XYZ file of C-alpha atoms in Angstrom:
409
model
C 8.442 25.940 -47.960
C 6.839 26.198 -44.562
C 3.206 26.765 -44.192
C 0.996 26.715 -41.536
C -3.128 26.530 -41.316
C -4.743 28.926 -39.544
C -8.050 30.562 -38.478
C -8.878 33.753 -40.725
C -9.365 36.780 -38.986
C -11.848 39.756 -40.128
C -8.523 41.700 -41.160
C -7.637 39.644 -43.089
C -10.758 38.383 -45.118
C -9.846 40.775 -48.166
C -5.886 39.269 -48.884
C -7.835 36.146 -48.335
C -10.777 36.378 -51.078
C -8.039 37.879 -53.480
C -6.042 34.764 -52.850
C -9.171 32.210 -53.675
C -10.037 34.342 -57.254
C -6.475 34.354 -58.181
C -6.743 30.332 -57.017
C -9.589 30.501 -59.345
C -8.239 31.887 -62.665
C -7.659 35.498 -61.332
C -10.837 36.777 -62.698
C -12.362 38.833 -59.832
C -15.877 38.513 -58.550
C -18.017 41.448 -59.404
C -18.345 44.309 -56.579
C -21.670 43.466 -55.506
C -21.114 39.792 -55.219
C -18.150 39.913 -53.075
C -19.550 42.492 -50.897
C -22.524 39.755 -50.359
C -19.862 37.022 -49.634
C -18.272 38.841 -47.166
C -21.655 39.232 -45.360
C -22.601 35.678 -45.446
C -19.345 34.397 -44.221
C -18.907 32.847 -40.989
C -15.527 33.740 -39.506
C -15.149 31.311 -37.584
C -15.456 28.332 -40.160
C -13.237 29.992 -42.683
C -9.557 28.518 -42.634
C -6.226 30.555 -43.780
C -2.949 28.393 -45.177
C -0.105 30.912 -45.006
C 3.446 30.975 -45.966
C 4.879 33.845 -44.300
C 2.631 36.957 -44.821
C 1.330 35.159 -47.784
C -1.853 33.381 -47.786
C -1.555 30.887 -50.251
C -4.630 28.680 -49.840
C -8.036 29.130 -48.488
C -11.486 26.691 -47.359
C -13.954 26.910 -45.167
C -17.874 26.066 -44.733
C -21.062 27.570 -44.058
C -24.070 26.042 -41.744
C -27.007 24.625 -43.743
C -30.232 22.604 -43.189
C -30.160 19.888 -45.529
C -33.473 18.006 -45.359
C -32.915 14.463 -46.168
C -35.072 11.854 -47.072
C -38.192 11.680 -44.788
C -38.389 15.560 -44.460
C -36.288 16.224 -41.443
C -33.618 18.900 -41.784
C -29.947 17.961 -40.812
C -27.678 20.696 -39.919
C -24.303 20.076 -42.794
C -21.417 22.065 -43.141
C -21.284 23.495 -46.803
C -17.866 23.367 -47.737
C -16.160 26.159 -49.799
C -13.914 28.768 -51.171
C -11.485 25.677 -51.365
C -8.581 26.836 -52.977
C -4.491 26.577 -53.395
C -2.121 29.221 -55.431
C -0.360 27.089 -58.383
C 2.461 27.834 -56.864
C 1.914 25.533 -53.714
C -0.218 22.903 -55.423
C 0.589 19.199 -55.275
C 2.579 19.563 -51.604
C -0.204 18.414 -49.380
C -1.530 21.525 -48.679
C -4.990 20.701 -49.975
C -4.928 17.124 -47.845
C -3.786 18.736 -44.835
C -6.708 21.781 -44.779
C -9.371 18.788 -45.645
C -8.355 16.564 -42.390
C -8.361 19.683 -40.567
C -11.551 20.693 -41.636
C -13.660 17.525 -41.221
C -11.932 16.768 -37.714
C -13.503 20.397 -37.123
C -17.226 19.381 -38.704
C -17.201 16.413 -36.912
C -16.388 18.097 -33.167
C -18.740 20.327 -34.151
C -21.233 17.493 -34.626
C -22.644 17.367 -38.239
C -22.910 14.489 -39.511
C -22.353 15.261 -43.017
C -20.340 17.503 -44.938
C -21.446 19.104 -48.354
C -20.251 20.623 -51.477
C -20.343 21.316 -54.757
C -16.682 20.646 -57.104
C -15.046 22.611 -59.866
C -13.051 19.532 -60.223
C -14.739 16.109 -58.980
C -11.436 13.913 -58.571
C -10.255 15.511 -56.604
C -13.033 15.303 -53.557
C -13.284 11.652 -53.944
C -10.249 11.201 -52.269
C -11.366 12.885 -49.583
C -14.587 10.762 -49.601
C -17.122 13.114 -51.258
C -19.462 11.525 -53.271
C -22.025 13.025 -56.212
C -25.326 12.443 -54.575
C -27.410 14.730 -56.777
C -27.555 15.725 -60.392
C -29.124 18.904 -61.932
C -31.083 19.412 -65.323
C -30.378 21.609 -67.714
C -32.785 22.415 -70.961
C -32.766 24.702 -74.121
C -36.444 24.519 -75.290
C -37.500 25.797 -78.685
C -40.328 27.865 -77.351
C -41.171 28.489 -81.242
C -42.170 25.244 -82.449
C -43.269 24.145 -79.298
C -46.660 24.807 -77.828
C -46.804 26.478 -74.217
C -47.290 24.407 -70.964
C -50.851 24.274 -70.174
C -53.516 22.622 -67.599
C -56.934 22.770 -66.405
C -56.852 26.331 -63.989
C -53.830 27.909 -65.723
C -55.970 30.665 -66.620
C -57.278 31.740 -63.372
C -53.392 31.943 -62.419
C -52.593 35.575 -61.667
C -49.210 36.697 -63.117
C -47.434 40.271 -62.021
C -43.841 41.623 -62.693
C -42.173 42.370 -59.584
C -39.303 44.427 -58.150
C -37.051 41.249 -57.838
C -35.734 42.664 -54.622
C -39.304 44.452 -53.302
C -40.188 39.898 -54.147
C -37.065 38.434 -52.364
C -39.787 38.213 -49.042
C -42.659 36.757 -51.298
C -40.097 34.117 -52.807
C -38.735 32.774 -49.362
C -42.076 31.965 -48.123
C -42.498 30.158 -51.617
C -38.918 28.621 -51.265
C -39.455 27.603 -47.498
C -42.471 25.556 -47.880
C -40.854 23.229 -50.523
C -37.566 22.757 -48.757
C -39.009 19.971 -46.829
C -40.611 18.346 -49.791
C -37.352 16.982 -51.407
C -34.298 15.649 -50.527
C -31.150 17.977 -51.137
C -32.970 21.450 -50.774
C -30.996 23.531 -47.947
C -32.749 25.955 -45.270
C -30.968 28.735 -45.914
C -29.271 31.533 -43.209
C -30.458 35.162 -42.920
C -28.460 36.754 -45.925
C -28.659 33.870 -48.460
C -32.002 34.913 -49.620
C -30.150 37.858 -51.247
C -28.466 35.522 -53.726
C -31.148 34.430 -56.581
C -31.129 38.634 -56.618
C -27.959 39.209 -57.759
C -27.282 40.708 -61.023
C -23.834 42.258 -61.671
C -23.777 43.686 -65.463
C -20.462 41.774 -65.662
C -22.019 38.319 -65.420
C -25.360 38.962 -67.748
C -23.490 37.747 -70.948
C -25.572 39.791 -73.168
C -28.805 39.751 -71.370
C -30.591 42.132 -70.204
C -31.555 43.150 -66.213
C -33.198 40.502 -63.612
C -36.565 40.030 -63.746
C -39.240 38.679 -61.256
C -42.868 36.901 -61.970
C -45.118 36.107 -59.176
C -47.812 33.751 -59.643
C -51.050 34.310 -57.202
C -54.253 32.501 -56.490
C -57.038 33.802 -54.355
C -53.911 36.599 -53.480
C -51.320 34.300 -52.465
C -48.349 34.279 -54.592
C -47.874 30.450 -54.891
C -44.983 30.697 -57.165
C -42.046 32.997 -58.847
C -39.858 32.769 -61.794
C -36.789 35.234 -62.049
C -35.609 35.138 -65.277
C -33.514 37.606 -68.186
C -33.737 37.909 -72.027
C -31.283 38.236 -73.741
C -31.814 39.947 -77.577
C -31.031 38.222 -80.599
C -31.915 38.356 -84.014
C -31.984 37.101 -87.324
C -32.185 38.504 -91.047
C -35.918 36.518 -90.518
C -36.543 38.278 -87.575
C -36.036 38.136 -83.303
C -34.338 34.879 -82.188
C -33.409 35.895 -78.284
C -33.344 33.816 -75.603
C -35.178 33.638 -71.942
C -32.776 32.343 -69.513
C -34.444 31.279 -66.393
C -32.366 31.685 -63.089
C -34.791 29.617 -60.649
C -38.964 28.910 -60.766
C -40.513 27.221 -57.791
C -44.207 26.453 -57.263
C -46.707 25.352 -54.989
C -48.619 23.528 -57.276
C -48.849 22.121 -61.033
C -51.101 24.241 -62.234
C -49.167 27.283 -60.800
C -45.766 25.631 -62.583
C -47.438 25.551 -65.819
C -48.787 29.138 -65.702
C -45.338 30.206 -64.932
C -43.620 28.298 -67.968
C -46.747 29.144 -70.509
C -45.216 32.694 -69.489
C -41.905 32.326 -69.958
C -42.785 30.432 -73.198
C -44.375 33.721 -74.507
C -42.189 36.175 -74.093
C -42.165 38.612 -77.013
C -39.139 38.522 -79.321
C -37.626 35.520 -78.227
C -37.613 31.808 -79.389
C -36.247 29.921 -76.660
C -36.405 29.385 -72.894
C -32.745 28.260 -71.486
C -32.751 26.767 -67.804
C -29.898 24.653 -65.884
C -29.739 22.633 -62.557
C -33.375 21.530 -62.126
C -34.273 18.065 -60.905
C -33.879 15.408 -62.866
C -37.333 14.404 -62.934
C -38.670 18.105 -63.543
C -41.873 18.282 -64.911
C -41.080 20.428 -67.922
C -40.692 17.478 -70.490
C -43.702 16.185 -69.499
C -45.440 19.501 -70.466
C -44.658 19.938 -74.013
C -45.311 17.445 -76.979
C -42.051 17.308 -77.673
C -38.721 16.557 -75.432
C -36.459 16.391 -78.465
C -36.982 20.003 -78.915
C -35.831 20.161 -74.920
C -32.077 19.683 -75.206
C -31.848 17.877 -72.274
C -28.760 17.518 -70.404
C -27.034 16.353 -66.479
C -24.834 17.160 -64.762
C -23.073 16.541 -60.895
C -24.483 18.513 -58.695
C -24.379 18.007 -54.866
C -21.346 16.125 -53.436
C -22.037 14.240 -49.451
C -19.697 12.981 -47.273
C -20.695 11.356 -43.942
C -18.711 12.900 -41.524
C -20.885 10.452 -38.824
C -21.808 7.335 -40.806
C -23.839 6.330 -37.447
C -25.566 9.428 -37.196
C -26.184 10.477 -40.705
C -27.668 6.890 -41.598
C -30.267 7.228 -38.579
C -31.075 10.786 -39.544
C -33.464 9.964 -42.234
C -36.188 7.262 -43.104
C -36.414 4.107 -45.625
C -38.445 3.792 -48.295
C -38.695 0.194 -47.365
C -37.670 -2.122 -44.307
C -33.956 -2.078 -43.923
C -31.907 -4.751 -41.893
C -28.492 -4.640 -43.060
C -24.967 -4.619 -41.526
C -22.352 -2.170 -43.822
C -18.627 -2.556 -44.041
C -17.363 0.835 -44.565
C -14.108 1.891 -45.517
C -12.836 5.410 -44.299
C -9.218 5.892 -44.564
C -9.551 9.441 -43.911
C -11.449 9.458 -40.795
C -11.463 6.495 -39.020
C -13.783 6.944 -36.682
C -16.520 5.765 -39.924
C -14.575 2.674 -40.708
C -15.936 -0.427 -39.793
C -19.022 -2.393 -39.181
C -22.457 -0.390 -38.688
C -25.756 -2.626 -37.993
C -28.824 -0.114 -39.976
C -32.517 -0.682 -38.638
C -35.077 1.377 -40.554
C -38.463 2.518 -41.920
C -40.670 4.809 -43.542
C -40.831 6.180 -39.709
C -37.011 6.515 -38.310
C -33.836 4.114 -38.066
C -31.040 3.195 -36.208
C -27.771 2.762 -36.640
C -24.694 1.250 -34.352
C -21.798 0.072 -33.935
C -21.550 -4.198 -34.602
C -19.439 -7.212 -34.758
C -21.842 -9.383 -36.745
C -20.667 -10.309 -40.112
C -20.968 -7.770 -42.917
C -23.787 -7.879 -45.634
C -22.447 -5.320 -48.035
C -19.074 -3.576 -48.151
C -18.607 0.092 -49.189
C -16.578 3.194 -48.846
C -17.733 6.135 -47.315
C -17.998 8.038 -50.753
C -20.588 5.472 -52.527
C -22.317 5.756 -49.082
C -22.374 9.540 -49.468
C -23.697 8.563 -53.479
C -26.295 6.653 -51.946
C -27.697 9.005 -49.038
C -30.132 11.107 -50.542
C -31.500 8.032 -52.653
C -30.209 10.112 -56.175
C -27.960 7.219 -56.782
C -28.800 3.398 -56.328
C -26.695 0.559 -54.105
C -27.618 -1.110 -56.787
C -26.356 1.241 -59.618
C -23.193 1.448 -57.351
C -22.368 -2.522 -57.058
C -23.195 -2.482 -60.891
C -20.157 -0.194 -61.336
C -18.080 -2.818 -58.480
C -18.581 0.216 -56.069
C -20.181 -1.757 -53.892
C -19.611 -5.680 -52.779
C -22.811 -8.011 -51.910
C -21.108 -10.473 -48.887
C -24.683 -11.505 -47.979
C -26.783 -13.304 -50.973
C -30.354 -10.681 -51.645
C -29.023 -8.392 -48.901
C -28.688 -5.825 -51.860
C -31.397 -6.299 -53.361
C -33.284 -5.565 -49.920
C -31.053 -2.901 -49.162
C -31.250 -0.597 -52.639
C -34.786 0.386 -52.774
C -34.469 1.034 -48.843
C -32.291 3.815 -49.903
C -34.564 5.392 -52.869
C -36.391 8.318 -52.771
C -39.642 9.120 -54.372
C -38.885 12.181 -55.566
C -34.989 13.231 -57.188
C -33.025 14.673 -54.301
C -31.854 18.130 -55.945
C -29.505 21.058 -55.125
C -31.677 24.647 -55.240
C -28.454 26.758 -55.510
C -24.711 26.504 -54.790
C -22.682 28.335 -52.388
């Protein structure tokens, strides 16, 4: 077997795409979402492993803001449509497209790289690691009453052409991506993605809808959402399955669940990948009847571990000196000295001794302030070498609100 890594070419993108569903179980995307993937790529961060005519693995990235703790937006390469053919699995084909690619994201100069992993192991290896986690909940909109607060009722609600909305939304979307840690500034053409709605990918349910919430005439929130049909000998048992809800406000976020809570013939709202410290529970009487569940969400890797740690703020004075281990690009490894506030930080190069030791994946855990140093060392992830320099060091990192993921990609 030969194979050899190249750049894809426009020509080629079809071969390519059929290569990473096959790499992906073979079942096709639908029409309409491959047609939007091939507008949203960017050529010329999409890599090509061929054997002969074959292409028998694919990768590549797409530009994001990622706004990081502190509110400033960092430009990260989004890594995806990683994939290898069974057939050429397990012969370093994977390792070889990874170096290539991060070599590429650092020259380019982001300092972190970003994705989200049908399989987990594997990325660790390459020093990915989980740095956000996304709710899911199944609420029993039948025994529990709807989400309400003080102004809910002078919330205006309309159905909207989800498309006619996609403007509306942004606006909505674009003032709360600096707000939390993990939300991405999206690219012209990824606004068109909450819209999708193939028939093939509805399980059951029925077309998108949209819901904008106004006050004074400014829609200050949106839910798009479909319901699926059920029922019972006793009567209608269908479900609501939200695809995203954003608001400006609590009052507006209440209005839009006691709406979704009221849908006629259903009895329960499904939603997945919110934050983890969504308000929802909080809004009913009962979060038993919520169904709560996590799961991985956003995966970091500091490409530049000077650069990346500098980027954003501290929750509380930071004066620490991290060992980090980077087998797989060396130019992290080693000691950095990190000087930070709640107003910026620095971070260079030092000799002095090290306070705390870590790989580049727990550091990438760590980032967003989803995960705790503390949490970390707990699990031996990370090694104290200076007595209280973690517990200085952990709360530095927090966050006071959950870093979350919007939407993959």
């Amino acid at each position: 077997m030969t194979t050899e890594l190249q750049p894809l070419r426009w020509a080629e993108w079809d071969a390519w795409f059929d290569t990473l569903d096959v790499a992906f179980g073979g079942v096709a995307d639908a029409p309409e979402r491959r047609a939007w993937w091939r507008e949203v790529t960017e050529i010329d961060r999409m890599l090509a492993v061929r054997d002969g005519a074959d292409t028998v693995a694919t990768g590549g990235a797409f530009s994001f803001g990622l706004t990081v703790p502190g509110g400033a937006e960092l430009p990260v390469a989004g890594v995806t449509a990683v994939g290898v053919l069974p057939t050429h699995r397990r012969r370093g084909v994977l390792r070889s497209m990874m170096r290539h690619q991060l070599t590429d994201i650092h020259e380019r100069g982001e300092a972190l790289a970003v994705l989200t992993a049908s399989e987990p192991a594997i990325y660790g290896r390459f020093g990915y690691g989980v740095a956000t986690q996304g709710m899911g909940m199944t609420v029993d909109t039948v025994r529990l009453a709807a989400p309400d607060l003080p102004g809910v009722d002078g919330v205006r609600l309309r159905l909207a052409d989800p498309v006619a909305a996609v403007p509306d939304c942004e606006r909505v979307y674009a003032r709360l991506v600096p707000e939390r840690p993990g939300m991405l500034a999206r690219r012209p053409g990824w606004e068109r993605q909450g819209v999708l709605d193939p028939e093939s990918e509805r399980n059951g349910a029925g077309t998108l809808q949209c819901v904008l919430a106004e006050v004074d005439g400014e829609v200050r929130g949106y839910a798009r959402y479909a319901v699926k049909p059920e029922w019972e000998r006793s009567g209608p048992c269908g479900q609501v399955t939200v695809r995203q809800i954003e608001a400006l406000d609590p009052v507006v976020y209440a209005a839009l669940w006691r709406y979704l809570f009221g849908i006629d013939l259903t009895a329960s709202v499904a939603v997945r990948g919110r934050p983890v410290d969504d308000p929802l529970p909080h809004l009913v009487a009962d979060q038993r009847r919520c169904q709560l569940g996590l799961q991985e969400a956003l995966f970091i890797r500091p490409v530049d571990v000077g650069a990346a740690l500098a980027a954003r703020t501290y929750r509380t004075p930071v004066e620490v000196v991290l060992d980090v281990a980077d087998d797989f690009c060396p130019w992290n490894a080693g000691r950095w000295r990190l000087s930070g506030d709640e107003k910026g930080a620095v971070c260079e190069r030092t000799a002095d001794p090290a306070d705390l030791a870590l790989s580049v994946r727990e550091l990438g855990s760590a980032y967003l302030g989803g995960f705790s140093l503390a949490t970390l060392a707990g699990a031996g992830r990370v090694r104290e070498l200076r007595p209280g320099a973690l517990a200085a060091a952990a709360p530095a990192f927090g966050s006071d609100v959950a870093p979350w993921l919007p939407h993959g990609f």
